[in-house]
Amino acid sequence: MRNLVILLLLFGFIVGLAPLSWYLIGEWTTDLDDVVYQGSYEPLEGVPMSRGYSIDLDRDLNSDPLILRPPWLYLVPVATGALGALTGLVLGRFGFMLNRNGTREA
């Protein structure tokens, strides 16, 4: 039963990493073209910078960070790993095993 729990925990954790990875890849891959800053932070008005930095600067100054960077997204791998482990425990109690011996003896 322990092997089943560990396997499903790892599988759940890996599946949970998919949305987090998708989000982080989208955040970290930015357009590196230079633009002239025309945002709301006046001391940087007219300064050349990368488009990604300009967007991040405007995002940080003008909006709610919980909407743009959802903290719950970092909990998805942990939650799916726990769900996988719980599933492994329940299946183990019903007699499912990961070996070729068939069923477990009572």
JSON list of C-alpha atoms in Angstrom, two decimals:
[
{"chain": "A", "resi": 1, "resn": "MET", "atom": "CA", "xyz": [0.00, 0.00, 0.00]},
{"chain": "A", "resi": 2, "resn": "ARG", "atom": "CA", "xyz": [2.87, 2.37, 0.73]},
{"chain": "A", "resi": 3, "resn": "ASN", "atom": "CA", "xyz": [4.13, 2.12, -2.84]},
{"chain": "A", "resi": 4, "resn": "LEU", "atom": "CA", "xyz": [0.67, 2.99, -4.18]},
{"chain": "A", "resi": 5, "resn": "VAL", "atom": "CA", "xyz": [0.43, 6.05, -1.93]},
{"chain": "A", "resi": 6, "resn": "ILE", "atom": "CA", "xyz": [3.91, 7.26, -2.92]},
{"chain": "A", "resi": 7, "resn": "LEU", "atom": "CA", "xyz": [3.27, 6.70, -6.61]},
{"chain": "A", "resi": 8, "resn": "LEU", "atom": "CA", "xyz": [-0.04, 8.57, -6.59]},
{"chain": "A", "resi": 9, "resn": "LEU", "atom": "CA", "xyz": [1.44, 11.36, -4.46]},
{"chain": "A", "resi": 10, "resn": "LEU", "atom": "CA", "xyz": [4.25, 11.88, -6.97]},
{"chain": "A", "resi": 11, "resn": "PHE", "atom": "CA", "xyz": [1.88, 11.64, -9.91]},
{"chain": "A", "resi": 12, "resn": "GLY", "atom": "CA", "xyz": [-0.47, 14.19, -8.34]},
{"chain": "A", "resi": 13, "resn": "PHE", "atom": "CA", "xyz": [2.41, 16.54, -7.59]},
{"chain": "A", "resi": 14, "resn": "ILE", "atom": "CA", "xyz": [3.70, 16.32, -11.16]},
{"chain": "A", "resi": 15, "resn": "VAL", "atom": "CA", "xyz": [0.23, 16.90, -12.60]},
{"chain": "A", "resi": 16, "resn": "GLY", "atom": "CA", "xyz": [-0.15, 19.88, -10.27]},
{"chain": "A", "resi": 17, "resn": "LEU", "atom": "CA", "xyz": [3.09, 21.39, -11.56]},
{"chain": "A", "resi": 18, "resn": "ALA", "atom": "CA", "xyz": [1.60, 21.76, -15.05]},
{"chain": "A", "resi": 19, "resn": "PRO", "atom": "CA", "xyz": [-0.57, 24.86, -14.41]},
{"chain": "A", "resi": 20, "resn": "LEU", "atom": "CA", "xyz": [2.15, 26.45, -12.26]},
{"chain": "A", "resi": 21, "resn": "SER", "atom": "CA", "xyz": [4.74, 25.85, -14.97]},
{"chain": "A", "resi": 22, "resn": "TRP", "atom": "CA", "xyz": [2.43, 27.24, -17.64]},
{"chain": "A", "resi": 23, "resn": "TYR", "atom": "CA", "xyz": [1.91, 30.41, -15.59]},
{"chain": "A", "resi": 24, "resn": "LEU", "atom": "CA", "xyz": [5.60, 30.88, -14.78]},
{"chain": "A", "resi": 25, "resn": "ILE", "atom": "CA", "xyz": [6.72, 30.31, -18.37]},
{"chain": "A", "resi": 26, "resn": "GLY", "atom": "CA", "xyz": [4.24, 32.97, -19.48]},
{"chain": "A", "resi": 27, "resn": "GLU", "atom": "CA", "xyz": [5.55, 35.35, -16.83]},
{"chain": "A", "resi": 28, "resn": "TRP", "atom": "CA", "xyz": [9.24, 34.80, -17.51]},
{"chain": "A", "resi": 29, "resn": "THR", "atom": "CA", "xyz": [9.20, 34.92, -21.30]},
{"chain": "A", "resi": 30, "resn": "THR", "atom": "CA", "xyz": [8.86, 38.55, -22.23]},
{"chain": "A", "resi": 31, "resn": "ASP", "atom": "CA", "xyz": [9.40, 40.68, -25.26]},
{"chain": "A", "resi": 32, "resn": "LEU", "atom": "CA", "xyz": [12.92, 42.13, -25.12]},
{"chain": "A", "resi": 33, "resn": "ASP", "atom": "CA", "xyz": [12.31, 44.94, -27.62]},
{"chain": "A", "resi": 34, "resn": "ASP", "atom": "CA", "xyz": [13.26, 48.36, -26.29]},
{"chain": "A", "resi": 35, "resn": "VAL", "atom": "CA", "xyz": [10.49, 50.89, -25.74]},
{"chain": "A", "resi": 36, "resn": "VAL", "atom": "CA", "xyz": [10.36, 54.35, -24.24]},
{"chain": "A", "resi": 37, "resn": "TYR", "atom": "CA", "xyz": [8.52, 54.32, -20.93]},
{"chain": "A", "resi": 38, "resn": "GLN", "atom": "CA", "xyz": [5.22, 56.21, -21.04]},
{"chain": "A", "resi": 39, "resn": "GLY", "atom": "CA", "xyz": [3.61, 54.85, -17.89]},
{"chain": "A", "resi": 40, "resn": "SER", "atom": "CA", "xyz": [2.31, 56.29, -14.66]},
{"chain": "A", "resi": 41, "resn": "TYR", "atom": "CA", "xyz": [5.65, 56.52, -12.80]},
{"chain": "A", "resi": 42, "resn": "GLU", "atom": "CA", "xyz": [6.78, 60.04, -13.66]},
{"chain": "A", "resi": 43, "resn": "PRO", "atom": "CA", "xyz": [10.52, 59.84, -12.74]},
{"chain": "A", "resi": 44, "resn": "LEU", "atom": "CA", "xyz": [11.00, 57.17, -15.45]},
{"chain": "A", "resi": 45, "resn": "GLU", "atom": "CA", "xyz": [9.01, 59.01, -18.12]},
{"chain": "A", "resi": 46, "resn": "GLY", "atom": "CA", "xyz": [10.92, 58.85, -21.44]},
{"chain": "A", "resi": 47, "resn": "VAL", "atom": "CA", "xyz": [13.56, 56.36, -20.27]},
{"chain": "A", "resi": 48, "resn": "PRO", "atom": "CA", "xyz": [14.32, 53.51, -22.72]},
{"chain": "A", "resi": 49, "resn": "MET", "atom": "CA", "xyz": [13.74, 50.04, -21.26]},
{"chain": "A", "resi": 50, "resn": "SER", "atom": "CA", "xyz": [12.59, 46.59, -22.29]},
{"chain": "A", "resi": 51, "resn": "ARG", "atom": "CA", "xyz": [8.91, 46.07, -22.98]},
{"chain": "A", "resi": 52, "resn": "GLY", "atom": "CA", "xyz": [8.69, 43.34, -20.33]},
{"chain": "A", "resi": 53, "resn": "TYR", "atom": "CA", "xyz": [10.11, 45.63, -17.63]},
{"chain": "A", "resi": 54, "resn": "SER", "atom": "CA", "xyz": [7.76, 48.42, -18.66]},
{"chain": "A", "resi": 55, "resn": "ILE", "atom": "CA", "xyz": [4.75, 46.10, -18.42]},
{"chain": "A", "resi": 56, "resn": "ASP", "atom": "CA", "xyz": [5.88, 44.75, -15.03]},
{"chain": "A", "resi": 57, "resn": "LEU", "atom": "CA", "xyz": [6.45, 48.25, -13.71]},
{"chain": "A", "resi": 58, "resn": "ASP", "atom": "CA", "xyz": [2.98, 49.40, -14.74]},
{"chain": "A", "resi": 59, "resn": "ARG", "atom": "CA", "xyz": [1.45, 46.21, -13.36]},
{"chain": "A", "resi": 60, "resn": "ASP", "atom": "CA", "xyz": [3.13, 46.64, -9.98]},
{"chain": "A", "resi": 61, "resn": "LEU", "atom": "CA", "xyz": [2.17, 50.29, -9.64]},
{"chain": "A", "resi": 62, "resn": "ASN", "atom": "CA", "xyz": [-1.38, 50.27, -10.95]},
{"chain": "A", "resi": 63, "resn": "SER", "atom": "CA", "xyz": [-3.11, 47.07, -9.91]},
{"chain": "A", "resi": 64, "resn": "ASP", "atom": "CA", "xyz": [-3.93, 44.57, -7.23]},
{"chain": "A", "resi": 65, "resn": "PRO", "atom": "CA", "xyz": [-1.11, 41.99, -6.97]},
{"chain": "A", "resi": 66, "resn": "LEU", "atom": "CA", "xyz": [-3.46, 39.17, -5.88]},
{"chain": "A", "resi": 67, "resn": "ILE", "atom": "CA", "xyz": [-5.30, 39.31, -9.18]},
{"chain": "A", "resi": 68, "resn": "LEU", "atom": "CA", "xyz": [-2.15, 39.28, -11.31]},
{"chain": "A", "resi": 69, "resn": "ARG", "atom": "CA", "xyz": [-0.05, 36.83, -9.32]},
{"chain": "A", "resi": 70, "resn": "PRO", "atom": "CA", "xyz": [-2.43, 34.31, -7.83]},
{"chain": "A", "resi": 71, "resn": "PRO", "atom": "CA", "xyz": [-0.82, 32.86, -4.67]},
{"chain": "A", "resi": 72, "resn": "TRP", "atom": "CA", "xyz": [-3.15, 29.87, -4.79]},
{"chain": "A", "resi": 73, "resn": "LEU", "atom": "CA", "xyz": [-1.40, 28.71, -7.96]},
{"chain": "A", "resi": 74, "resn": "TYR", "atom": "CA", "xyz": [1.67, 27.77, -5.92]},
{"chain": "A", "resi": 75, "resn": "LEU", "atom": "CA", "xyz": [-0.49, 25.50, -3.75]},
{"chain": "A", "resi": 76, "resn": "VAL", "atom": "CA", "xyz": [-1.83, 23.47, -6.69]},
{"chain": "A", "resi": 77, "resn": "PRO", "atom": "CA", "xyz": [1.08, 20.94, -6.75]},
{"chain": "A", "resi": 78, "resn": "VAL", "atom": "CA", "xyz": [0.77, 20.41, -2.99]},
{"chain": "A", "resi": 79, "resn": "ALA", "atom": "CA", "xyz": [-3.00, 19.98, -3.19]},
{"chain": "A", "resi": 80, "resn": "THR", "atom": "CA", "xyz": [-2.88, 17.54, -6.09]},
{"chain": "A", "resi": 81, "resn": "GLY", "atom": "CA", "xyz": [-0.08, 15.60, -4.39]},
{"chain": "A", "resi": 82, "resn": "ALA", "atom": "CA", "xyz": [-2.16, 15.33, -1.21]},
{"chain": "A", "resi": 83, "resn": "LEU", "atom": "CA", "xyz": [-5.18, 14.28, -3.27]},
{"chain": "A", "resi": 84, "resn": "GLY", "atom": "CA", "xyz": [-3.09, 11.59, -4.96]},
{"chain": "A", "resi": 85, "resn": "ALA", "atom": "CA", "xyz": [-1.83, 10.32, -1.59]},
{"chain": "A", "resi": 86, "resn": "LEU", "atom": "CA", "xyz": [-5.38, 10.24, -0.22]},
{"chain": "A", "resi": 87, "resn": "THR", "atom": "CA", "xyz": [-6.52, 8.33, -3.29]},
{"chain": "A", "resi": 88, "resn": "GLY", "atom": "CA", "xyz": [-3.68, 5.87, -2.74]},
{"chain": "A", "resi": 89, "resn": "LEU", "atom": "CA", "xyz": [-4.73, 5.36, 0.87]},
{"chain": "A", "resi": 90, "resn": "VAL", "atom": "CA", "xyz": [-8.35, 4.74, -0.07]},
{"chain": "A", "resi": 91, "resn": "LEU", "atom": "CA", "xyz": [-7.44, 2.35, -2.89]},
{"chain": "A", "resi": 92, "resn": "GLY", "atom": "CA", "xyz": [-5.01, 0.55, -0.57]},
{"chain": "A", "resi": 93, "resn": "ARG", "atom": "CA", "xyz": [-7.77, 0.03, 1.98]},
{"chain": "A", "resi": 94, "resn": "PHE", "atom": "CA", "xyz": [-9.90, -1.55, -0.75]},
{"chain": "A", "resi": 95, "resn": "GLY", "atom": "CA", "xyz": [-7.13, -4.01, -1.58]},
{"chain": "A", "resi": 96, "resn": "PHE", "atom": "CA", "xyz": [-5.45, -2.46, -4.60]},
{"chain": "A", "resi": 97, "resn": "MET", "atom": "CA", "xyz": [-1.71, -3.10, -4.75]},
{"chain": "A", "resi": 98, "resn": "LEU", "atom": "CA", "xyz": [1.16, -2.43, -7.14]},
{"chain": "A", "resi": 99, "resn": "ASN", "atom": "CA", "xyz": [2.64, -5.94, -7.24]},
{"chain": "A", "resi": 100, "resn": "ARG", "atom": "CA", "xyz": [1.95, -9.00, -9.39]},
{"chain": "A", "resi": 101, "resn": "ASN", "atom": "CA", "xyz": [0.91, -11.24, -6.52]},
{"chain": "A", "resi": 102, "resn": "GLY", "atom": "CA", "xyz": [-2.76, -10.49, -7.00]},
{"chain": "A", "resi": 103, "resn": "THR", "atom": "CA", "xyz": [-4.65, -9.63, -3.86]},
{"chain": "A", "resi": 104, "resn": "ARG", "atom": "CA", "xyz": [-3.33, -9.08, -0.40]},
{"chain": "A", "resi": 105, "resn": "GLU", "atom": "CA", "xyz": [-3.85, -11.70, 2.27]},
{"chain": "A", "resi": 106, "resn": "ALA", "atom": "CA", "xyz": [-6.03, -10.79, 5.23]}
]
